[in-house]
Amino acid sequence: MDNFLNTLLEILKYTLPAFIMLIVTYMIVSKFLTEQTTRKQLALFHETQNITIPLRLQAYERLALYIERISPRNLLNRVYQKDMNVAVYEAMLVQTIKAEFDHNLAQQIYVSPGVSETVRGVNEQEINIINTMARRLNPEAPAKELHKVLMEYILTDEGAQPTEVALQVITDESRRVLTHGPQA
């Protein structure tokens, strides 16, 4: 029995320190790998920010340009032609707004749902204003009459125009992205 105990102690004398070293080595390597993974994730996050922020800012720029292009002050004169009647002018205005919206639709994946909904709302409001004003007139009347009614509406409406509100929302969010990064 004494021989067995001596052999066991001799085995433990070599294996116990090796086992302790194995555990310490495992803990050190595990901590090192965890830190390396965290560093790589952080580097990837910063790299993604460098790509994402310019794309988001470009999307805000394109949506602001869209809003400016469908703003009645810009749209009415751009589409108006002397030989049109009210029905044709109305159709051209609506078609232009829809075409501009479709052209910029993909930009909405880079912006917040709030900005996206604002842009969609302005699109619908502008079309509704045009349609409402056109219904008050004879469809065969010269387009000049619809142009005049729409301009009077814009100039006499005391509230903020939908396009002005949308531009403010887009500007505010783009500033947040510039100052706080893509998670803003």
mmCIF file with all atom_site columns, C-alpha atoms in Angstrom:
data_model
loop_
_atom_site.group_PDB
_atom_site.id
_atom_site.type_symbol
_atom_site.label_atom_id
_atom_site.label_alt_id
_atom_site.label_comp_id
_atom_site.label_asym_id
_atom_site.label_entity_id
_atom_site.label_seq_id
_atom_site.pdbx_PDB_ins_code
_atom_site.Cartn_x
_atom_site.Cartn_y
_atom_site.Cartn_z
_atom_site.occupancy
_atom_site.B_iso_or_equiv
_atom_site.pdbx_formal_charge
_atom_site.auth_seq_id
_atom_site.auth_comp_id
_atom_site.auth_asym_id
_atom_site.auth_atom_id
_atom_site.pdbx_PDB_model_num
ATOM 1   C CA . MET A 1 1   ? 0.000   0.000  0.000   1.00 0.00 ? 1   MET A CA 1
ATOM 2   C CA . ASP A 1 2   ? 2.903   2.271  0.762   1.00 0.00 ? 2   ASP A CA 1
ATOM 3   C CA . ASN A 1 3   ? 4.251   1.643  -2.706  1.00 0.00 ? 3   ASN A CA 1
ATOM 4   C CA . PHE A 1 4   ? 0.885   2.540  -4.272  1.00 0.00 ? 4   PHE A CA 1
ATOM 5   C CA . LEU A 1 5   ? 0.645   5.793  -2.281  1.00 0.00 ? 5   LEU A CA 1
ATOM 6   C CA . ASN A 1 6   ? 4.188   6.771  -3.262  1.00 0.00 ? 6   ASN A CA 1
ATOM 7   C CA . THR A 1 7   ? 3.419   6.104  -6.904  1.00 0.00 ? 7   THR A CA 1
ATOM 8   C CA . LEU A 1 8   ? 0.211   8.125  -6.715  1.00 0.00 ? 8   LEU A CA 1
ATOM 9   C CA . LEU A 1 9   ? 2.005   11.058 -5.061  1.00 0.00 ? 9   LEU A CA 1
ATOM 10  C CA . GLU A 1 10  ? 4.740   10.851 -7.672  1.00 0.00 ? 10  GLU A CA 1
ATOM 11  C CA . ILE A 1 11  ? 2.136   10.976 -10.471 1.00 0.00 ? 11  ILE A CA 1
ATOM 12  C CA . LEU A 1 12  ? 0.304   13.885 -8.829  1.00 0.00 ? 12  LEU A CA 1
ATOM 13  C CA . LYS A 1 13  ? 3.596   15.734 -8.396  1.00 0.00 ? 13  LYS A CA 1
ATOM 14  C CA . TYR A 1 14  ? 3.897   15.941 -12.175 1.00 0.00 ? 14  TYR A CA 1
ATOM 15  C CA . THR A 1 15  ? 0.271   16.041 -13.328 1.00 0.00 ? 15  THR A CA 1
ATOM 16  C CA . LEU A 1 16  ? -1.166  18.558 -10.855 1.00 0.00 ? 16  LEU A CA 1
ATOM 17  C CA . PRO A 1 17  ? 1.160   21.428 -11.913 1.00 0.00 ? 17  PRO A CA 1
ATOM 18  C CA . ALA A 1 18  ? 0.577   20.507 -15.572 1.00 0.00 ? 18  ALA A CA 1
ATOM 19  C CA . PHE A 1 19  ? -3.195  20.575 -15.010 1.00 0.00 ? 19  PHE A CA 1
ATOM 20  C CA . ILE A 1 20  ? -2.960  23.962 -13.250 1.00 0.00 ? 20  ILE A CA 1
ATOM 21  C CA . MET A 1 21  ? -0.850  25.326 -16.126 1.00 0.00 ? 21  MET A CA 1
ATOM 22  C CA . LEU A 1 22  ? -3.419  24.001 -18.606 1.00 0.00 ? 22  LEU A CA 1
ATOM 23  C CA . ILE A 1 23  ? -6.241  25.847 -16.836 1.00 0.00 ? 23  ILE A CA 1
ATOM 24  C CA . VAL A 1 24  ? -4.219  29.081 -16.570 1.00 0.00 ? 24  VAL A CA 1
ATOM 25  C CA . THR A 1 25  ? -3.224  28.839 -20.243 1.00 0.00 ? 25  THR A CA 1
ATOM 26  C CA . TYR A 1 26  ? -6.849  28.216 -21.248 1.00 0.00 ? 26  TYR A CA 1
ATOM 27  C CA . MET A 1 27  ? -8.005  31.276 -19.313 1.00 0.00 ? 27  MET A CA 1
ATOM 28  C CA . ILE A 1 28  ? -5.286  33.493 -20.826 1.00 0.00 ? 28  ILE A CA 1
ATOM 29  C CA . VAL A 1 29  ? -5.952  32.316 -24.381 1.00 0.00 ? 29  VAL A CA 1
ATOM 30  C CA . SER A 1 30  ? -9.710  32.613 -23.915 1.00 0.00 ? 30  SER A CA 1
ATOM 31  C CA . LYS A 1 31  ? -9.375  36.199 -22.657 1.00 0.00 ? 31  LYS A CA 1
ATOM 32  C CA . PHE A 1 32  ? -7.003  37.042 -25.524 1.00 0.00 ? 32  PHE A CA 1
ATOM 33  C CA . LEU A 1 33  ? -9.377  35.629 -28.136 1.00 0.00 ? 33  LEU A CA 1
ATOM 34  C CA . THR A 1 34  ? -12.342 37.472 -26.625 1.00 0.00 ? 34  THR A CA 1
ATOM 35  C CA . GLU A 1 35  ? -10.418 40.764 -26.727 1.00 0.00 ? 35  GLU A CA 1
ATOM 36  C CA . GLN A 1 36  ? -9.335  40.134 -30.313 1.00 0.00 ? 36  GLN A CA 1
ATOM 37  C CA . THR A 1 37  ? -12.921 39.390 -31.359 1.00 0.00 ? 37  THR A CA 1
ATOM 38  C CA . THR A 1 38  ? -14.108 42.571 -29.668 1.00 0.00 ? 38  THR A CA 1
ATOM 39  C CA . ARG A 1 39  ? -11.387 44.597 -31.412 1.00 0.00 ? 39  ARG A CA 1
ATOM 40  C CA . LYS A 1 40  ? -12.285 43.138 -34.792 1.00 0.00 ? 40  LYS A CA 1
ATOM 41  C CA . GLN A 1 41  ? -15.971 43.862 -34.234 1.00 0.00 ? 41  GLN A CA 1
ATOM 42  C CA . LEU A 1 42  ? -15.163 47.437 -33.245 1.00 0.00 ? 42  LEU A CA 1
ATOM 43  C CA . ALA A 1 43  ? -12.944 47.874 -36.313 1.00 0.00 ? 43  ALA A CA 1
ATOM 44  C CA . LEU A 1 44  ? -15.720 46.474 -38.512 1.00 0.00 ? 44  LEU A CA 1
ATOM 45  C CA . PHE A 1 45  ? -18.218 48.836 -36.872 1.00 0.00 ? 45  PHE A CA 1
ATOM 46  C CA . HIS A 1 46  ? -15.996 51.850 -37.591 1.00 0.00 ? 46  HIS A CA 1
ATOM 47  C CA . GLU A 1 47  ? -15.431 50.668 -41.164 1.00 0.00 ? 47  GLU A CA 1
ATOM 48  C CA . THR A 1 48  ? -19.183 50.276 -41.604 1.00 0.00 ? 48  THR A CA 1
ATOM 49  C CA . GLN A 1 49  ? -19.712 53.792 -40.248 1.00 0.00 ? 49  GLN A CA 1
ATOM 50  C CA . ASN A 1 50  ? -17.304 55.159 -42.821 1.00 0.00 ? 50  ASN A CA 1
ATOM 51  C CA . ILE A 1 51  ? -19.435 53.584 -45.546 1.00 0.00 ? 51  ILE A CA 1
ATOM 52  C CA . THR A 1 52  ? -22.882 54.097 -44.021 1.00 0.00 ? 52  THR A CA 1
ATOM 53  C CA . ILE A 1 53  ? -22.674 57.765 -43.065 1.00 0.00 ? 53  ILE A CA 1
ATOM 54  C CA . PRO A 1 54  ? -21.881 59.000 -46.607 1.00 0.00 ? 54  PRO A CA 1
ATOM 55  C CA . LEU A 1 55  ? -24.688 56.826 -48.026 1.00 0.00 ? 55  LEU A CA 1
ATOM 56  C CA . ARG A 1 56  ? -27.169 58.149 -45.495 1.00 0.00 ? 56  ARG A CA 1
ATOM 57  C CA . LEU A 1 57  ? -26.131 61.742 -46.070 1.00 0.00 ? 57  LEU A CA 1
ATOM 58  C CA . GLN A 1 58  ? -26.447 61.233 -49.814 1.00 0.00 ? 58  GLN A CA 1
ATOM 59  C CA . ALA A 1 59  ? -29.948 59.829 -49.257 1.00 0.00 ? 59  ALA A CA 1
ATOM 60  C CA . TYR A 1 60  ? -30.934 62.906 -47.210 1.00 0.00 ? 60  TYR A CA 1
ATOM 61  C CA . GLU A 1 61  ? -29.524 65.107 -49.946 1.00 0.00 ? 61  GLU A CA 1
ATOM 62  C CA . ARG A 1 62  ? -31.480 63.281 -52.645 1.00 0.00 ? 62  ARG A CA 1
ATOM 63  C CA . LEU A 1 63  ? -34.714 63.384 -50.624 1.00 0.00 ? 63  LEU A CA 1
ATOM 64  C CA . ALA A 1 64  ? -34.237 67.106 -49.945 1.00 0.00 ? 64  ALA A CA 1
ATOM 65  C CA . LEU A 1 65  ? -33.736 67.643 -53.668 1.00 0.00 ? 65  LEU A CA 1
ATOM 66  C CA . TYR A 1 66  ? -36.887 65.588 -54.357 1.00 0.00 ? 66  TYR A CA 1
ATOM 67  C CA . ILE A 1 67  ? -38.878 67.738 -51.930 1.00 0.00 ? 67  ILE A CA 1
ATOM 68  C CA . GLU A 1 68  ? -37.530 70.894 -53.557 1.00 0.00 ? 68  GLU A CA 1
ATOM 69  C CA . ARG A 1 69  ? -38.417 69.589 -57.020 1.00 0.00 ? 69  ARG A CA 1
ATOM 70  C CA . ILE A 1 70  ? -42.039 68.824 -56.055 1.00 0.00 ? 70  ILE A CA 1
ATOM 71  C CA . SER A 1 71  ? -42.434 72.052 -54.135 1.00 0.00 ? 71  SER A CA 1
ATOM 72  C CA . PRO A 1 72  ? -45.305 73.891 -55.853 1.00 0.00 ? 72  PRO A CA 1
ATOM 73  C CA . ARG A 1 73  ? -43.192 77.018 -56.345 1.00 0.00 ? 73  ARG A CA 1
ATOM 74  C CA . ASN A 1 74  ? -40.721 74.995 -58.425 1.00 0.00 ? 74  ASN A CA 1
ATOM 75  C CA . LEU A 1 75  ? -43.020 72.385 -59.932 1.00 0.00 ? 75  LEU A CA 1
ATOM 76  C CA . LEU A 1 76  ? -45.777 74.623 -61.280 1.00 0.00 ? 76  LEU A CA 1
ATOM 77  C CA . ASN A 1 77  ? -43.538 76.730 -63.498 1.00 0.00 ? 77  ASN A CA 1
ATOM 78  C CA . ARG A 1 78  ? -41.409 73.791 -64.617 1.00 0.00 ? 78  ARG A CA 1
ATOM 79  C CA . VAL A 1 79  ? -44.396 71.783 -65.913 1.00 0.00 ? 79  VAL A CA 1
ATOM 80  C CA . TYR A 1 80  ? -46.612 74.603 -67.175 1.00 0.00 ? 80  TYR A CA 1
ATOM 81  C CA . GLN A 1 81  ? -47.038 75.060 -70.938 1.00 0.00 ? 81  GLN A CA 1
ATOM 82  C CA . LYS A 1 82  ? -49.345 77.591 -72.569 1.00 0.00 ? 82  LYS A CA 1
ATOM 83  C CA . ASP A 1 83  ? -51.226 75.155 -74.799 1.00 0.00 ? 83  ASP A CA 1
ATOM 84  C CA . MET A 1 84  ? -52.357 72.850 -71.957 1.00 0.00 ? 84  MET A CA 1
ATOM 85  C CA . ASN A 1 85  ? -55.802 72.705 -70.436 1.00 0.00 ? 85  ASN A CA 1
ATOM 86  C CA . VAL A 1 86  ? -56.572 72.120 -66.743 1.00 0.00 ? 86  VAL A CA 1
ATOM 87  C CA . ALA A 1 87  ? -56.977 68.344 -67.113 1.00 0.00 ? 87  ALA A CA 1
ATOM 88  C CA . VAL A 1 88  ? -53.675 67.907 -68.956 1.00 0.00 ? 88  VAL A CA 1
ATOM 89  C CA . TYR A 1 89  ? -51.829 70.264 -66.592 1.00 0.00 ? 89  TYR A CA 1
ATOM 90  C CA . GLU A 1 90  ? -53.200 68.393 -63.566 1.00 0.00 ? 90  GLU A CA 1
ATOM 91  C CA . ALA A 1 91  ? -52.175 65.052 -65.078 1.00 0.00 ? 91  ALA A CA 1
ATOM 92  C CA . MET A 1 92  ? -48.688 66.348 -65.884 1.00 0.00 ? 92  MET A CA 1
ATOM 93  C CA . LEU A 1 93  ? -48.207 67.743 -62.383 1.00 0.00 ? 93  LEU A CA 1
ATOM 94  C CA . VAL A 1 94  ? -49.297 64.472 -60.757 1.00 0.00 ? 94  VAL A CA 1
ATOM 95  C CA . GLN A 1 95  ? -47.236 62.406 -63.179 1.00 0.00 ? 95  GLN A CA 1
ATOM 96  C CA . THR A 1 96  ? -44.143 64.529 -62.483 1.00 0.00 ? 96  THR A CA 1
ATOM 97  C CA . ILE A 1 97  ? -44.552 64.147 -58.711 1.00 0.00 ? 97  ILE A CA 1
ATOM 98  C CA . LYS A 1 98  ? -45.005 60.385 -59.013 1.00 0.00 ? 98  LYS A CA 1
ATOM 99  C CA . ALA A 1 99  ? -42.026 60.035 -61.367 1.00 0.00 ? 99  ALA A CA 1
ATOM 100 C CA . GLU A 1 100 ? -39.813 62.047 -59.006 1.00 0.00 ? 100 GLU A CA 1
ATOM 101 C CA . PHE A 1 101 ? -40.999 59.928 -56.074 1.00 0.00 ? 101 PHE A CA 1
ATOM 102 C CA . ASP A 1 102 ? -40.343 56.663 -57.920 1.00 0.00 ? 102 ASP A CA 1
ATOM 103 C CA . HIS A 1 103 ? -36.900 57.897 -58.930 1.00 0.00 ? 103 HIS A CA 1
ATOM 104 C CA . ASN A 1 104 ? -35.973 58.562 -55.286 1.00 0.00 ? 104 ASN A CA 1
ATOM 105 C CA . LEU A 1 105 ? -37.835 55.675 -53.652 1.00 0.00 ? 105 LEU A CA 1
ATOM 106 C CA . ALA A 1 106 ? -34.700 53.610 -52.977 1.00 0.00 ? 106 ALA A CA 1
ATOM 107 C CA . GLN A 1 107 ? -33.207 56.416 -50.866 1.00 0.00 ? 107 GLN A CA 1
ATOM 108 C CA . GLN A 1 108 ? -35.748 55.665 -48.174 1.00 0.00 ? 108 GLN A CA 1
ATOM 109 C CA . ILE A 1 109 ? -33.889 52.526 -47.067 1.00 0.00 ? 109 ILE A CA 1
ATOM 110 C CA . TYR A 1 110 ? -31.090 54.748 -45.734 1.00 0.00 ? 110 TYR A CA 1
ATOM 111 C CA . VAL A 1 111 ? -33.267 57.061 -43.646 1.00 0.00 ? 111 VAL A CA 1
ATOM 112 C CA . SER A 1 112 ? -35.397 56.625 -40.546 1.00 0.00 ? 112 SER A CA 1
ATOM 113 C CA . PRO A 1 113 ? -39.023 55.521 -40.824 1.00 0.00 ? 113 PRO A CA 1
ATOM 114 C CA . GLY A 1 114 ? -40.050 59.012 -39.671 1.00 0.00 ? 114 GLY A CA 1
ATOM 115 C CA . VAL A 1 115 ? -38.342 60.711 -42.595 1.00 0.00 ? 115 VAL A CA 1
ATOM 116 C CA . SER A 1 116 ? -39.620 58.065 -44.980 1.00 0.00 ? 116 SER A CA 1
ATOM 117 C CA . GLU A 1 117 ? -43.215 58.556 -43.797 1.00 0.00 ? 117 GLU A CA 1
ATOM 118 C CA . THR A 1 118 ? -42.820 62.339 -43.996 1.00 0.00 ? 118 THR A CA 1
ATOM 119 C CA . VAL A 1 119 ? -41.661 62.099 -47.613 1.00 0.00 ? 119 VAL A CA 1
ATOM 120 C CA . ARG A 1 120 ? -44.532 59.768 -48.501 1.00 0.00 ? 120 ARG A CA 1
ATOM 121 C CA . GLY A 1 121 ? -46.984 62.096 -46.745 1.00 0.00 ? 121 GLY A CA 1
ATOM 122 C CA . VAL A 1 122 ? -45.740 65.144 -48.650 1.00 0.00 ? 122 VAL A CA 1
ATOM 123 C CA . ASN A 1 123 ? -46.011 63.224 -51.899 1.00 0.00 ? 123 ASN A CA 1
ATOM 124 C CA . GLU A 1 124 ? -49.666 62.406 -51.176 1.00 0.00 ? 124 GLU A CA 1
ATOM 125 C CA . GLN A 1 125 ? -50.483 65.899 -49.863 1.00 0.00 ? 125 GLN A CA 1
ATOM 126 C CA . GLU A 1 126 ? -49.093 67.641 -52.925 1.00 0.00 ? 126 GLU A CA 1
ATOM 127 C CA . ILE A 1 127 ? -51.064 65.347 -55.243 1.00 0.00 ? 127 ILE A CA 1
ATOM 128 C CA . ASN A 1 128 ? -54.227 65.885 -53.172 1.00 0.00 ? 128 ASN A CA 1
ATOM 129 C CA . ILE A 1 129 ? -53.829 69.676 -53.274 1.00 0.00 ? 129 ILE A CA 1
ATOM 130 C CA . ILE A 1 130 ? -53.412 69.620 -57.062 1.00 0.00 ? 130 ILE A CA 1
ATOM 131 C CA . ASN A 1 131 ? -56.381 67.283 -57.552 1.00 0.00 ? 131 ASN A CA 1
ATOM 132 C CA . THR A 1 132 ? -58.611 69.296 -55.196 1.00 0.00 ? 132 THR A CA 1
ATOM 133 C CA . MET A 1 133 ? -57.860 72.585 -56.905 1.00 0.00 ? 133 MET A CA 1
ATOM 134 C CA . ALA A 1 134 ? -58.260 71.075 -60.388 1.00 0.00 ? 134 ALA A CA 1
ATOM 135 C CA . ARG A 1 135 ? -61.713 69.668 -59.512 1.00 0.00 ? 135 ARG A CA 1
ATOM 136 C CA . ARG A 1 136 ? -62.930 73.205 -58.821 1.00 0.00 ? 136 ARG A CA 1
ATOM 137 C CA . LEU A 1 137 ? -62.216 74.202 -62.415 1.00 0.00 ? 137 LEU A CA 1
ATOM 138 C CA . ASN A 1 138 ? -63.543 73.215 -65.796 1.00 0.00 ? 138 ASN A CA 1
ATOM 139 C CA . PRO A 1 139 ? -61.204 70.474 -67.157 1.00 0.00 ? 139 PRO A CA 1
ATOM 140 C CA . GLU A 1 140 ? -61.215 72.141 -70.568 1.00 0.00 ? 140 GLU A CA 1
ATOM 141 C CA . ALA A 1 141 ? -60.232 75.575 -69.217 1.00 0.00 ? 141 ALA A CA 1
ATOM 142 C CA . PRO A 1 142 ? -56.724 76.812 -69.965 1.00 0.00 ? 142 PRO A CA 1
ATOM 143 C CA . ALA A 1 143 ? -53.995 75.479 -67.654 1.00 0.00 ? 143 ALA A CA 1
ATOM 144 C CA . LYS A 1 144 ? -53.286 79.078 -66.726 1.00 0.00 ? 144 LYS A CA 1
ATOM 145 C CA . GLU A 1 145 ? -56.364 79.026 -64.472 1.00 0.00 ? 145 GLU A CA 1
ATOM 146 C CA . LEU A 1 146 ? -55.160 76.021 -62.465 1.00 0.00 ? 146 LEU A CA 1
ATOM 147 C CA . HIS A 1 147 ? -51.706 77.554 -62.289 1.00 0.00 ? 147 HIS A CA 1
ATOM 148 C CA . LYS A 1 148 ? -53.201 80.765 -60.912 1.00 0.00 ? 148 LYS A CA 1
ATOM 149 C CA . VAL A 1 149 ? -55.396 78.948 -58.348 1.00 0.00 ? 149 VAL A CA 1
ATOM 150 C CA . LEU A 1 150 ? -52.492 76.844 -57.115 1.00 0.00 ? 150 LEU A CA 1
ATOM 151 C CA . MET A 1 151 ? -50.192 79.862 -56.802 1.00 0.00 ? 151 MET A CA 1
ATOM 152 C CA . GLU A 1 152 ? -52.859 81.790 -54.888 1.00 0.00 ? 152 GLU A CA 1
ATOM 153 C CA . TYR A 1 153 ? -53.320 78.826 -52.555 1.00 0.00 ? 153 TYR A CA 1
ATOM 154 C CA . ILE A 1 154 ? -49.591 78.676 -51.889 1.00 0.00 ? 154 ILE A CA 1
ATOM 155 C CA . LEU A 1 155 ? -49.282 82.392 -51.286 1.00 0.00 ? 155 LEU A CA 1
ATOM 156 C CA . THR A 1 156 ? -52.359 82.726 -49.072 1.00 0.00 ? 156 THR A CA 1
ATOM 157 C CA . ASP A 1 157 ? -52.030 79.528 -47.032 1.00 0.00 ? 157 ASP A CA 1
ATOM 158 C CA . GLU A 1 158 ? -50.963 80.674 -43.580 1.00 0.00 ? 158 GLU A CA 1
ATOM 159 C CA . GLY A 1 159 ? -49.655 77.320 -42.399 1.00 0.00 ? 159 GLY A CA 1
ATOM 160 C CA . ALA A 1 160 ? -46.310 75.883 -43.340 1.00 0.00 ? 160 ALA A CA 1
ATOM 161 C CA . GLN A 1 161 ? -46.292 74.164 -46.703 1.00 0.00 ? 161 GLN A CA 1
ATOM 162 C CA . PRO A 1 162 ? -45.872 70.359 -46.503 1.00 0.00 ? 162 PRO A CA 1
ATOM 163 C CA . THR A 1 163 ? -42.632 70.617 -48.446 1.00 0.00 ? 163 THR A CA 1
ATOM 164 C CA . GLU A 1 164 ? -41.216 73.121 -45.932 1.00 0.00 ? 164 GLU A CA 1
ATOM 165 C CA . VAL A 1 165 ? -42.060 70.819 -43.024 1.00 0.00 ? 165 VAL A CA 1
ATOM 166 C CA . ALA A 1 166 ? -40.505 67.837 -44.805 1.00 0.00 ? 166 ALA A CA 1
ATOM 167 C CA . LEU A 1 167 ? -37.319 69.761 -45.568 1.00 0.00 ? 167 LEU A CA 1
ATOM 168 C CA . GLN A 1 168 ? -37.036 70.673 -41.894 1.00 0.00 ? 168 GLN A CA 1
ATOM 169 C CA . VAL A 1 169 ? -37.478 67.020 -40.833 1.00 0.00 ? 169 VAL A CA 1
ATOM 170 C CA . ILE A 1 170 ? -34.846 65.878 -43.351 1.00 0.00 ? 170 ILE A CA 1
ATOM 171 C CA . THR A 1 171 ? -32.436 68.633 -42.287 1.00 0.00 ? 171 THR A CA 1
ATOM 172 C CA . ASP A 1 172 ? -32.858 67.860 -38.586 1.00 0.00 ? 172 ASP A CA 1
ATOM 173 C CA . GLU A 1 173 ? -32.216 64.163 -39.040 1.00 0.00 ? 173 GLU A CA 1
ATOM 174 C CA . SER A 1 174 ? -29.239 64.673 -41.330 1.00 0.00 ? 174 SER A CA 1
ATOM 175 C CA . ARG A 1 175 ? -27.698 66.932 -38.682 1.00 0.00 ? 175 ARG A CA 1
ATOM 176 C CA . ARG A 1 176 ? -28.227 64.230 -36.058 1.00 0.00 ? 176 ARG A CA 1
ATOM 177 C CA . VAL A 1 177 ? -26.480 61.705 -38.294 1.00 0.00 ? 177 VAL A CA 1
ATOM 178 C CA . LEU A 1 178 ? -23.559 64.076 -38.788 1.00 0.00 ? 178 LEU A CA 1
ATOM 179 C CA . THR A 1 179 ? -23.144 64.673 -35.063 1.00 0.00 ? 179 THR A CA 1
ATOM 180 C CA . HIS A 1 180 ? -24.072 61.269 -33.618 1.00 0.00 ? 180 HIS A CA 1
ATOM 181 C CA . GLY A 1 181 ? -23.195 58.809 -36.358 1.00 0.00 ? 181 GLY A CA 1
ATOM 182 C CA . PRO A 1 182 ? -25.370 56.231 -38.139 1.00 0.00 ? 182 PRO A CA 1
ATOM 183 C CA . GLN A 1 183 ? -27.238 55.073 -35.049 1.00 0.00 ? 183 GLN A CA 1
ATOM 184 C CA . ALA A 1 184 ? -28.923 58.503 -34.812 1.00 0.00 ? 184 ALA A CA 1
#
